[in-house]
GROMACS .gro file of C-alpha atoms in nm:
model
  276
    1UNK     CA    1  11.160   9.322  12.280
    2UNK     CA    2  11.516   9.407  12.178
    3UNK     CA    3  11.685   9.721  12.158
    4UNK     CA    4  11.921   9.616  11.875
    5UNK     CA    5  11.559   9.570  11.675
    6UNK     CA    6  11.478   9.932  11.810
    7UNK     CA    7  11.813  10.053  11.669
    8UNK     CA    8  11.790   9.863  11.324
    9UNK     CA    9  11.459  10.012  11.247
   10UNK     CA   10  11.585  10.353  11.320
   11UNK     CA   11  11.894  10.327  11.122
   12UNK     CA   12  11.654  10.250  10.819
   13UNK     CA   13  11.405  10.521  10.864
   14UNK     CA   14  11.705  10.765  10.885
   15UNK     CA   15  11.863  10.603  10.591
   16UNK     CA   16  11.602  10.632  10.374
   17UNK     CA   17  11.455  11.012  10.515
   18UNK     CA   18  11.490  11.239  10.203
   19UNK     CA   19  11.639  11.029   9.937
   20UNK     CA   20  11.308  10.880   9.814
   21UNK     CA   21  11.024  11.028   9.611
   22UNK     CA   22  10.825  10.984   9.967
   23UNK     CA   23  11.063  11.241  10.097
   24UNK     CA   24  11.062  11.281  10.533
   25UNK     CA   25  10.718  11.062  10.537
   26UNK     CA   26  10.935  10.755  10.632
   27UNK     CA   27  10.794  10.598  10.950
   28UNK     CA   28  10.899  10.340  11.200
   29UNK     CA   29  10.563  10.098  11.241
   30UNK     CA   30  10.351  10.293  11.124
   31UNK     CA   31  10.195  10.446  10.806
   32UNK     CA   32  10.129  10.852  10.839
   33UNK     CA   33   9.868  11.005  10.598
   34UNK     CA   34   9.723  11.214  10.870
   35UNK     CA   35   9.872  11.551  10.909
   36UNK     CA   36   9.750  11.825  11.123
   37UNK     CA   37   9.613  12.184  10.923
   38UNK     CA   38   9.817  12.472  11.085
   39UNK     CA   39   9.536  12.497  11.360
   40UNK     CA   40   9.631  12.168  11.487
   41UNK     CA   41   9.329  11.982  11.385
   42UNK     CA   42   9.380  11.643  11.256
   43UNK     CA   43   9.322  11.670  10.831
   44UNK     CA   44   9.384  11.364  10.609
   45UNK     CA   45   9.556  11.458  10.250
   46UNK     CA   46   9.387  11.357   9.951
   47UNK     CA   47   9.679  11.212   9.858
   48UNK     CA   48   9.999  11.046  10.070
   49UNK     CA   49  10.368  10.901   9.952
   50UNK     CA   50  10.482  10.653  10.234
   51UNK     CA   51  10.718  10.473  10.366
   52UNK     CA   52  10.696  10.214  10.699
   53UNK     CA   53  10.986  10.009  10.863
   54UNK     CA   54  10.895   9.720  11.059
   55UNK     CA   55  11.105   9.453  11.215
   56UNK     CA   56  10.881   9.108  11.227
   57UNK     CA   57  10.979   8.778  11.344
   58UNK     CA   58  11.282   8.644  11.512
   59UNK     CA   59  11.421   8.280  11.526
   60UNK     CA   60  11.708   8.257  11.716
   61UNK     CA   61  11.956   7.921  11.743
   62UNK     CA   62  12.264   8.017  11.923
   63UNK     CA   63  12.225   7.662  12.108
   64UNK     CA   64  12.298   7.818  12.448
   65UNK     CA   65  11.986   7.741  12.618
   66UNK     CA   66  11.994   8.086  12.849
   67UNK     CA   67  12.122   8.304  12.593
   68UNK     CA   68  11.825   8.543  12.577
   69UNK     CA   69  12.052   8.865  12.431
   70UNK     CA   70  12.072   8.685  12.114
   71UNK     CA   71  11.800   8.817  11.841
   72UNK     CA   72  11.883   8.573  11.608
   73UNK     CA   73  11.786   8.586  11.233
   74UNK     CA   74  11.498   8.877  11.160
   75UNK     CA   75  11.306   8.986  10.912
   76UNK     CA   76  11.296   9.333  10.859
   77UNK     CA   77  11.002   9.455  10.623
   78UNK     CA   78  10.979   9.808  10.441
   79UNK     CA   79  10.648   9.855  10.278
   80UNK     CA   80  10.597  10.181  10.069
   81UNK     CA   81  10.273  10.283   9.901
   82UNK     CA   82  10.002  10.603   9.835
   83UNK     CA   83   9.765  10.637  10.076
   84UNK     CA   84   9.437  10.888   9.949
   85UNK     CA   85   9.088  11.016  10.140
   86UNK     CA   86   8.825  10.775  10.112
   87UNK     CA   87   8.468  10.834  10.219
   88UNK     CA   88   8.366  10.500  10.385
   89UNK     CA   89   7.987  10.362  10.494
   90UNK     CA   90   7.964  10.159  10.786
   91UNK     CA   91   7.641  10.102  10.978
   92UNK     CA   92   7.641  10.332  11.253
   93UNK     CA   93   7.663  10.139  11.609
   94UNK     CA   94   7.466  10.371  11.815
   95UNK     CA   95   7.171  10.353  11.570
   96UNK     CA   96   7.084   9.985  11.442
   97UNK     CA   97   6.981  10.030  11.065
   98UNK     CA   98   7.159  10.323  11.014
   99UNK     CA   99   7.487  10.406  10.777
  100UNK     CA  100   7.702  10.646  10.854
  101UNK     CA  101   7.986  10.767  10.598
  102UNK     CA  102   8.355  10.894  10.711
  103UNK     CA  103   8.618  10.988  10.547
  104UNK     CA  104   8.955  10.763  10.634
  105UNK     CA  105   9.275  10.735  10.451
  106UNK     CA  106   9.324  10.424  10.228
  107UNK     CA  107   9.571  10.266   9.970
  108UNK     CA  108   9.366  10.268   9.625
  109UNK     CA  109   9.392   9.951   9.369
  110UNK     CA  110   9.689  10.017   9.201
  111UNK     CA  111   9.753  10.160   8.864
  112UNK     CA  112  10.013  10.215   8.568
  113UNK     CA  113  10.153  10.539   8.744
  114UNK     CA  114  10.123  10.392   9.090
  115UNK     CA  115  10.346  10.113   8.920
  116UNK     CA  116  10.606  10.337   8.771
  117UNK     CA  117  10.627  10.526   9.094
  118UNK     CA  118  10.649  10.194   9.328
  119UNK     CA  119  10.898  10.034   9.147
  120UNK     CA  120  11.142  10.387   9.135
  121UNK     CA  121  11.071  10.401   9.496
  122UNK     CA  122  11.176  10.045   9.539
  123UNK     CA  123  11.488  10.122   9.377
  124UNK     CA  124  11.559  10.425   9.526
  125UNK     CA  125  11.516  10.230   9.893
  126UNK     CA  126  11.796   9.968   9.763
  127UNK     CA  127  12.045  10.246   9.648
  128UNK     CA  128  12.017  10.423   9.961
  129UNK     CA  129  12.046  10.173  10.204
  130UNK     CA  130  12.354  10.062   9.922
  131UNK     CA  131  12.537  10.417   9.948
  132UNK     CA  132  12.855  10.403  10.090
  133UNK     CA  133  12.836  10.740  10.224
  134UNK     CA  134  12.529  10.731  10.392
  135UNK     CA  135  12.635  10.705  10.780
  136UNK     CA  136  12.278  10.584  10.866
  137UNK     CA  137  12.264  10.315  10.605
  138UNK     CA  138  12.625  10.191  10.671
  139UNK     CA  139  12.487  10.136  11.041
  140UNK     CA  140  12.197   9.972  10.944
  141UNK     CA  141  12.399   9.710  10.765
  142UNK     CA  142  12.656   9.687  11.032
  143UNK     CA  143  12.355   9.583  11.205
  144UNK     CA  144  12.358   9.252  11.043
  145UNK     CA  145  12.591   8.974  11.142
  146UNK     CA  146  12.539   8.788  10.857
  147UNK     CA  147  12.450   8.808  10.496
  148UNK     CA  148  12.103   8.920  10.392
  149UNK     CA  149  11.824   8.774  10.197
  150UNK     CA  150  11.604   9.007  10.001
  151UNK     CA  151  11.258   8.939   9.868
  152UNK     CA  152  11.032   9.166   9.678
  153UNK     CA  153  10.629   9.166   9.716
  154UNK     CA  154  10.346   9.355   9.630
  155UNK     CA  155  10.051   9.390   9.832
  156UNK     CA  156   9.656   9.302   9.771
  157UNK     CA  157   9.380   9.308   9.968
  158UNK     CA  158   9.146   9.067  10.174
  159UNK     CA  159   9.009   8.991   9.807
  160UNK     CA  160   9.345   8.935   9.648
  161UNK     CA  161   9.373   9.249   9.447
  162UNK     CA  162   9.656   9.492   9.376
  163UNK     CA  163   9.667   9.786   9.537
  164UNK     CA  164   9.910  10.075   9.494
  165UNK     CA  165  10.177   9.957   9.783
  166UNK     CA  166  10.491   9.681   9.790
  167UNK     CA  167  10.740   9.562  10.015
  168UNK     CA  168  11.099   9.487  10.038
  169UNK     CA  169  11.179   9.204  10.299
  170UNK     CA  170  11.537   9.168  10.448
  171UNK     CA  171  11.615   8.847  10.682
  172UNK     CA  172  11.967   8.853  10.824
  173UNK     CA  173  12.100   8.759  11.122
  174UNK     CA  174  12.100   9.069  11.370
  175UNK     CA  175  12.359   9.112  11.654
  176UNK     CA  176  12.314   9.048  11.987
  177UNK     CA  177  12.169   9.281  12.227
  178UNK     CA  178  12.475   9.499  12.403
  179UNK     CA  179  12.413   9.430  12.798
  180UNK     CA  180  12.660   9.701  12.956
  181UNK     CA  181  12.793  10.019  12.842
  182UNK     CA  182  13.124   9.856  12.832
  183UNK     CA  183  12.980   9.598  12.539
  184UNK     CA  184  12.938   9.964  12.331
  185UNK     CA  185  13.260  10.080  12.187
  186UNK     CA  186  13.239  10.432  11.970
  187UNK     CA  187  13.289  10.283  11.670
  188UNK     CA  188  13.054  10.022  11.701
  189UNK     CA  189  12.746   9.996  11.503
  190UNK     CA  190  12.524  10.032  11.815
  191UNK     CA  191  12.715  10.341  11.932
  192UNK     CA  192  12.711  10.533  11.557
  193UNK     CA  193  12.351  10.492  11.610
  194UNK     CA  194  12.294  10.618  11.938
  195UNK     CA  195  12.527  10.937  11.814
  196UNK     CA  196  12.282  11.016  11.518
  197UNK     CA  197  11.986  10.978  11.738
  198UNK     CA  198  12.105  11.202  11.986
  199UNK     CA  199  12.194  11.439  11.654
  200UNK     CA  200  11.839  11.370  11.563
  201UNK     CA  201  11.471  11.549  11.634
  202UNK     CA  202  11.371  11.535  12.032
  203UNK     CA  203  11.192  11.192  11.962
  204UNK     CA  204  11.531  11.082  11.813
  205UNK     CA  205  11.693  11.189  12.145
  206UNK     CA  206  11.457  11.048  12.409
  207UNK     CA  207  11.437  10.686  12.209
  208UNK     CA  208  11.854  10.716  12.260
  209UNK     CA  209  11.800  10.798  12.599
  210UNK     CA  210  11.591  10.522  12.653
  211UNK     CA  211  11.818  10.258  12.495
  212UNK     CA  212  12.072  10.410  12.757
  213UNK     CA  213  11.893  10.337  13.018
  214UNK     CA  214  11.850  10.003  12.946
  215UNK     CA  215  12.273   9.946  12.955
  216UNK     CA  216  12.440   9.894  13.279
  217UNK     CA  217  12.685  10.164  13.359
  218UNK     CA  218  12.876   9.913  13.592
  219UNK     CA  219  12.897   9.559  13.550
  220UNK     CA  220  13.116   9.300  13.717
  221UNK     CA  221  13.324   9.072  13.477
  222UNK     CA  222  13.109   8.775  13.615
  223UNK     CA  223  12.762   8.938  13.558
  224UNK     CA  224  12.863   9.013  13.227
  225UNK     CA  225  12.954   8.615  13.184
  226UNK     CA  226  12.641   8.484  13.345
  227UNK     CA  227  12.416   8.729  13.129
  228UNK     CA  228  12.584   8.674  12.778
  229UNK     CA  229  12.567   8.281  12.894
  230UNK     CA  230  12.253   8.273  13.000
  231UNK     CA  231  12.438   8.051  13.275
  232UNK     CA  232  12.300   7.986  13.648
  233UNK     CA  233  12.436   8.075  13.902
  234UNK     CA  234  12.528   7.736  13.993
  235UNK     CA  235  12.665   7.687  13.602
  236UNK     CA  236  12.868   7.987  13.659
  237UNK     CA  237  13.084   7.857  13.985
  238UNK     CA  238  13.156   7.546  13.821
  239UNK     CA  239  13.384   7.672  13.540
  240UNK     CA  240  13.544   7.919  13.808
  241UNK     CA  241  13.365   8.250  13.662
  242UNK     CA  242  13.133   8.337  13.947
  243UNK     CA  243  13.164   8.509  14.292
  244UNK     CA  244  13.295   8.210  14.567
  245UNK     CA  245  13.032   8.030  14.733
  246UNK     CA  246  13.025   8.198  15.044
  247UNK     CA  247  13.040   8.522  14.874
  248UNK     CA  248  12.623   8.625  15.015
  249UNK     CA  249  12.582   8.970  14.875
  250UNK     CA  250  12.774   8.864  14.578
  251UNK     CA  251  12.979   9.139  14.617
  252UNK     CA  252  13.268   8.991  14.486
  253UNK     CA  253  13.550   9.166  14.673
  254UNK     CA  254  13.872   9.184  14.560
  255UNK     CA  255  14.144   8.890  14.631
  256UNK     CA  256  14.406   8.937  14.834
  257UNK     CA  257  14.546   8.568  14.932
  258UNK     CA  258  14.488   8.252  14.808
  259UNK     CA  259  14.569   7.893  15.013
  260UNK     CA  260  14.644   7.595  14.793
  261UNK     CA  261  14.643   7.284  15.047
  262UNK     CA  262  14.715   6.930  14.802
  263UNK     CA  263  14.742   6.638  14.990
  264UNK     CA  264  15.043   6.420  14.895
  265UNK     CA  265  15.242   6.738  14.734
  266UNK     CA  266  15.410   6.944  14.998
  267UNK     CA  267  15.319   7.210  15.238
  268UNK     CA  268  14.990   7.403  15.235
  269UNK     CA  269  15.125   7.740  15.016
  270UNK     CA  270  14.965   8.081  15.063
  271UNK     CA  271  15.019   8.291  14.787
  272UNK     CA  272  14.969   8.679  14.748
  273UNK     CA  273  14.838   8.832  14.409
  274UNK     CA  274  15.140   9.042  14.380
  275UNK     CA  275  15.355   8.706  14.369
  276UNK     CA  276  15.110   8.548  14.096
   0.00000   0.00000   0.00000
């Protein structure tokens, strides 16, 4: 939907990678508590320390009508949590009657100790995303064009009880979606990113390759006007930034005379760039 929501989830799972008591199990979208054995098999853990980054809804209001670049304010959601093996019976679909039992990873009700540990991790989540010398954290807030609003919850189940997980929410106002490689300046949030993910694991590098992709190598100054806009192409002529009229391929060659002809004020005047 938006790679600047691509790159603020990433900045926060490499922000918070290592400096929590859930250690590397930090996940964008997802929650992880199956592993593979060292055959390759798929094995759930008995128990699992986790932590998931999602980015949930939008609301923009730039008041430009077209501007579709724009991600407007987003909530960002980090839920953390223990995950065990549970041995579930569910009536088996194939035989009408039947139960069958499986074993599936779960978060448990919650507990004194899951407490203790939640509420550590939760802290530990703020102070890294807080450190100053955390290059990953600094461009997840960077991230943000505006200040952010936290809020702390627990979660429950379908029956309203606790179980051992909670979430941190964060709803800022995220920046707009780069549209050129030109809009991406080294020292840019969106660029500092793109650097540790090509530092990063081979998923790290083919999501940055990806984002690239998505950037224009080349863009003409009035493509980049019409896009950031959101302007037709009709909107664009009439406040002079689009190619002329009888410009077809919109090509938009380079000028090399100009004739001014007002009636009531002289001769017509032809004038060269290089006299400009």
């Amino acid at each position: 939907m938006s790679l600047c929501r691509i790159a603020i989830r990433r900045a926060c799972v490499l922000a918070l990678k290592g400096r929590t008591l859930a250690g590397d199990n930090v996940l964008d979208s997802e929650i992880g508590a199956v592993d593979t054995d060292p055959a390759g098999n798929l094995s759930v853990s008995g128990e699992g320390r986790f932590i998931a980054v999602y980015t949930d809804q939008a609301q923009g209001g730039s008041g430009m009508p077209g501007a579709l670049y724009e991600n407007g304010e987003l909530l960002v959601r980090i839920e953390f949590g223990i995950t065990e093996r549970m041995v579930v019976e569910e009536e088996d679909p194939d035989n009408p009657g039947e139960m069958i039992r499986s074993v599936v990873s779960g978060i448990p009700f919650t507990s004194a100790a899951a407490e203790t540990y939640l509420d550590l991790v939760g802290r530990q989540v703020i102070s890294a995303l807080s450190h100053p010398e955390n290059e990953a954290a600094d461009v997840f807030r960077g991230l943000f064009q505006s200040d952010v609003r936290i809020d702390r919850r627990r979660e429950s189940d379908d029956k309203g009880q606790a179980v051992a997980a909670q979430q941190i929410a964060l709803t800022g106002t995220l920046l707009p979606d780069p549209i050129s490689l030109d809009d991406v300046p080294v020292e840019a949030p969106f660029a500092r990113l793109l650097a540790l993910l090509d530092a990063g694991t081979g998923d790290d590098q083919r999501i940055a390759a990806l984002m690239r992709d998505e950037l224009k190598a080349e863009t003409e100054p009035w493509e980049l006007a019409q896009e950031r806009l959101g302007r037709t192409m009709r909107e664009l002529l009439g406040v002079g930034l689009g190619p002329i009229a009888g410009d077809v391929d919109r090509a938009t060659p380079e000028m090399t005379e100009a004739v001014f002809d007002i009636p009531g004020h002289g001769e017509t005047v032809l004038v060269e760039p290089s006299s400009v």
